[in-house]
CSV table of C-alpha atoms in Angstrom, one decimal:
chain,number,residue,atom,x,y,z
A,1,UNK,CA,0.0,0.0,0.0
A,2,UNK,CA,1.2,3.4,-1.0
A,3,UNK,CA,2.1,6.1,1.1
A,4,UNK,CA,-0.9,8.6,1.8
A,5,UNK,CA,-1.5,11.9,0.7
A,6,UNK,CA,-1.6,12.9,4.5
A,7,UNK,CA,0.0,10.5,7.5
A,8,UNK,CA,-1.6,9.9,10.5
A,9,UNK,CA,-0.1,10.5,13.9
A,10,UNK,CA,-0.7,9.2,16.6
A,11,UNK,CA,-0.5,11.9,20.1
A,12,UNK,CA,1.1,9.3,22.9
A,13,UNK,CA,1.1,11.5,25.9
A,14,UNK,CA,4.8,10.6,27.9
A,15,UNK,CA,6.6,9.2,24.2
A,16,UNK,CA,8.1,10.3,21.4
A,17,UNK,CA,4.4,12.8,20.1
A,18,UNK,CA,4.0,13.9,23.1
A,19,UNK,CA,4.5,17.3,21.5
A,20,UNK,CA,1.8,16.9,17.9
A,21,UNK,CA,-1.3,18.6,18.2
A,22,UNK,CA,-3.4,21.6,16.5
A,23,UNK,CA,-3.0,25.4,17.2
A,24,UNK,CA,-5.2,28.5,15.7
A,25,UNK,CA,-2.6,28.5,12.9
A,26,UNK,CA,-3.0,24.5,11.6
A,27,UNK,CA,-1.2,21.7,13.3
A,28,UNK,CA,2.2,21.3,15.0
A,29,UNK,CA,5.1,18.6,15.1
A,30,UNK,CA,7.9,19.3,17.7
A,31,UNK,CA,10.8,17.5,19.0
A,32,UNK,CA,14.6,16.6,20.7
A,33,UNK,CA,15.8,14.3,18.3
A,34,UNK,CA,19.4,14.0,17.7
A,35,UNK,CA,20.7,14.0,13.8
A,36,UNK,CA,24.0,13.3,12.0
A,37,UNK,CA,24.7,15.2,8.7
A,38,UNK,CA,23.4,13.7,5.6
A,39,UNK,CA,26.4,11.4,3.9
A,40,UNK,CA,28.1,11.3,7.6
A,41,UNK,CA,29.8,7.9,7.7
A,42,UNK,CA,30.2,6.4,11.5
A,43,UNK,CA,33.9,7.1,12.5
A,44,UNK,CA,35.8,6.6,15.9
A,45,UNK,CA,34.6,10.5,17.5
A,46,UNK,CA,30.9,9.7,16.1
A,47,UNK,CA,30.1,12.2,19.2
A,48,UNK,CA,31.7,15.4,17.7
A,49,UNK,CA,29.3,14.6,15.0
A,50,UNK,CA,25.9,14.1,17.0
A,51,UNK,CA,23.9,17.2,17.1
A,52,UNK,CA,21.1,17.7,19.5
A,53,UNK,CA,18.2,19.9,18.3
A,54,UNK,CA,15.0,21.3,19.0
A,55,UNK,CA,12.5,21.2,16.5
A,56,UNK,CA,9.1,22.3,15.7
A,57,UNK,CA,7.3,22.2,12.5
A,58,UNK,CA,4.3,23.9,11.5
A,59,UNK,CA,1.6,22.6,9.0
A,60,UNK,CA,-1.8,24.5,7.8
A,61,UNK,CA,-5.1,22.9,8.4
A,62,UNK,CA,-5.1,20.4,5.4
A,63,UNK,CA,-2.0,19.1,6.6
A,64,UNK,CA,0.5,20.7,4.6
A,65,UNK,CA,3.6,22.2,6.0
A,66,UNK,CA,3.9,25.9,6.1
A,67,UNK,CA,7.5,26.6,7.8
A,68,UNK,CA,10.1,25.0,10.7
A,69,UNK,CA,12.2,26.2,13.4
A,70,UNK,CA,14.9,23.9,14.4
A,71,UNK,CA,18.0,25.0,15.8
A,72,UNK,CA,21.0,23.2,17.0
A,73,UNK,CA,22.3,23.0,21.0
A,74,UNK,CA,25.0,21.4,21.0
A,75,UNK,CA,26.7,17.7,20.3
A,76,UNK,CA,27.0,14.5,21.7
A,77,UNK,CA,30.4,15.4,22.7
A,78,UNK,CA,31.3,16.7,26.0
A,79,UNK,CA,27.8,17.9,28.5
A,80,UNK,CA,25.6,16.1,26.4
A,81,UNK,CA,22.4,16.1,28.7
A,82,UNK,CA,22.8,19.7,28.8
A,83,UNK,CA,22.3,20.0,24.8
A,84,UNK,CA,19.4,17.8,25.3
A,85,UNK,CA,18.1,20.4,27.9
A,86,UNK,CA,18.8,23.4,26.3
A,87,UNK,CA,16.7,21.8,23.7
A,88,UNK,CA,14.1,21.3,25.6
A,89,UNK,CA,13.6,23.9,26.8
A,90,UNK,CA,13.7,26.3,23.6
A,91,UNK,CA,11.0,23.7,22.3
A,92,UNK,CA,9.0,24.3,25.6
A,93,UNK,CA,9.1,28.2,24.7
A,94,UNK,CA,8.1,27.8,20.8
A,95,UNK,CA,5.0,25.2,21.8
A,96,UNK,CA,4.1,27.8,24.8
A,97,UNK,CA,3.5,30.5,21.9
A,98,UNK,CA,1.5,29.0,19.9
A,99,UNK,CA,-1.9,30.5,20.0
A,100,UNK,CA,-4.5,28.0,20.9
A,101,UNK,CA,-2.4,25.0,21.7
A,102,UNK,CA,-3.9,21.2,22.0
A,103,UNK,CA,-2.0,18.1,22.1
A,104,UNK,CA,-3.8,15.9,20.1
A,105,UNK,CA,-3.2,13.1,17.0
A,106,UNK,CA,-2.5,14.6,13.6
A,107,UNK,CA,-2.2,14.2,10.0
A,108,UNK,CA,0.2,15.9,7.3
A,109,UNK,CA,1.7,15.5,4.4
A,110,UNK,CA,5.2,14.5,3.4
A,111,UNK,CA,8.1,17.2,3.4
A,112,UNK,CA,11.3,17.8,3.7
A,113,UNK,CA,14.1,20.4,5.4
A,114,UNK,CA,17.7,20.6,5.3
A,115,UNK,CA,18.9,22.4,8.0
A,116,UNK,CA,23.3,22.3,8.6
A,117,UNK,CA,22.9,19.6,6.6
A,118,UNK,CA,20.9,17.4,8.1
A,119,UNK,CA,17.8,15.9,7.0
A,120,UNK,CA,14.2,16.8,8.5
A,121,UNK,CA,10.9,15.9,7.8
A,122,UNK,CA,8.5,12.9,6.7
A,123,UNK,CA,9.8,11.2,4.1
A,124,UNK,CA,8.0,8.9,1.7
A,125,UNK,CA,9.8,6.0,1.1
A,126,UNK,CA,9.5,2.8,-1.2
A,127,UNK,CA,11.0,-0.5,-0.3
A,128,UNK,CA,10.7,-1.6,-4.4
A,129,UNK,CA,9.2,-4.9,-4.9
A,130,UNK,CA,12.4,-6.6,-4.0
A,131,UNK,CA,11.5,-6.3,-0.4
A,132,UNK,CA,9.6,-9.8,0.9
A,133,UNK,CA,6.6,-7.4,2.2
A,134,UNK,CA,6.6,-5.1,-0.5
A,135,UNK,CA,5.2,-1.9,2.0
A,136,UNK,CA,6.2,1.6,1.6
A,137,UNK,CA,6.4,4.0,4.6
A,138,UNK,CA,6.9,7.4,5.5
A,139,UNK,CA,9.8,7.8,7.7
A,140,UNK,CA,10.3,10.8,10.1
A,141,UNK,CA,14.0,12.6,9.9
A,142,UNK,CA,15.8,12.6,12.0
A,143,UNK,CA,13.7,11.2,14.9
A,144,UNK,CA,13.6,7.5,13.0
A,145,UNK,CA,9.9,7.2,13.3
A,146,UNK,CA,8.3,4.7,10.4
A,147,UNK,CA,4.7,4.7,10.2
A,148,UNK,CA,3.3,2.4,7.3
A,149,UNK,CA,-0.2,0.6,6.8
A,150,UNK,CA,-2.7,0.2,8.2
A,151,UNK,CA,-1.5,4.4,8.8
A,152,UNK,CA,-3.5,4.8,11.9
A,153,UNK,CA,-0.7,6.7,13.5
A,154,UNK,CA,1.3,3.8,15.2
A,155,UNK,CA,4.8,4.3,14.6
A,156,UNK,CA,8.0,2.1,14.8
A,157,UNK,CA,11.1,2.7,15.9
C-alpha cells in the first residue's frame, strides 16, 4: 500500500508525540531528536558529530507544511544532557507561543528540510518490490519514526 496523501499520527502522551497537536494556525510537530549530517559515515569521534536539536514544525489545516524552526544545542560530545536540555527547553518556549495549543493526533503530508545539513521531515519511502513485504512508509527525519499501513498513527522505531 502506498504512502498517503496525509500521514496519521498518533498523540502518545509521555513518548516520542508527546509534543503533535493543533494550534489557531493548523497543526504542530515538535521534537529533541538527535541528527548526523546527511552522507556522515560512523567514524571513531561519532560524538563530535551528533547534534542535538529542538525542532518544531508547523503545517496548515489540510496538513500541509507551512515553515520549521529547528535549531541546533549542541553535540554529543562533552555535556551532552545539557544540549538535550537546552533543547528542551527552547521547544517548551516555541509550543508555549502558539496560539490555541492542543495536544492531540494529527495528520500531514510528506516534506522535507535541510537544516546544517541534516535531514528533517517525513519522508516517503518505497522498499521496491524486491522487499519480501513489498510496503512503503513514510519515515520521520531525523527522529527514526516509520509509520506504514494500516497508517492509523502507530509508529515504529
Amino acid at each position: 500500500m502506498s504512502v498517503p496523501e496525509v500521514v496519521p499520527i498518533a498523540y502518545e502522551p509521555e513518548h516520542r508525540t508527546s509534543t503533535i497537536g493543533r494550534w489557531d494556525g493548523g497543526r504542530f510537530l515538535g521534537s529533541v531528536t538527535a541528527g548526523f549530517p546527511e552522507g556522515w559515515t560512523p567514524v571513531a569521534d561519532w560524538r563530535r558529530h551528533k547534534r542535538w536539536f529542538a525542532v518544531l514544525h508547523r503545517f496548515d489545516e489540510a496538513g500541509r507544511h507551512l515553515g520549521s524552526s529547528i535549531r541546533s544545542t549542541g553535540t554529543g560530545e562533552g555535556d551532552e544532557r545539557r544540549a538535550v536540555e537546552a533543547a528542551r527547553a527552547l521547544l517548551d518556549g516555541w509550543l508555549d507561543a502558539l496560539p490555541g495549543r492542543r495536544y492531540e493526533s494529527i495528520a500531514v503530508a510528506p516534506f522535507a528540510v535541510r537544516f546544517e545539513g541534516v535531514l528533517f521531515g517525513l519522508v516517503a519511502e518505497n522498499r521496491g518490490e524486491g522487499n519480501p513485504d513489498g510496503r512503503d512508509w513514510a519515515e520521520l527525519y531525523p527522529d527514526g519514526l516509520g509509520f506504514t499501513d494500516p497508517w492509523d498513527g502507530t509508529h515504529d522505531t
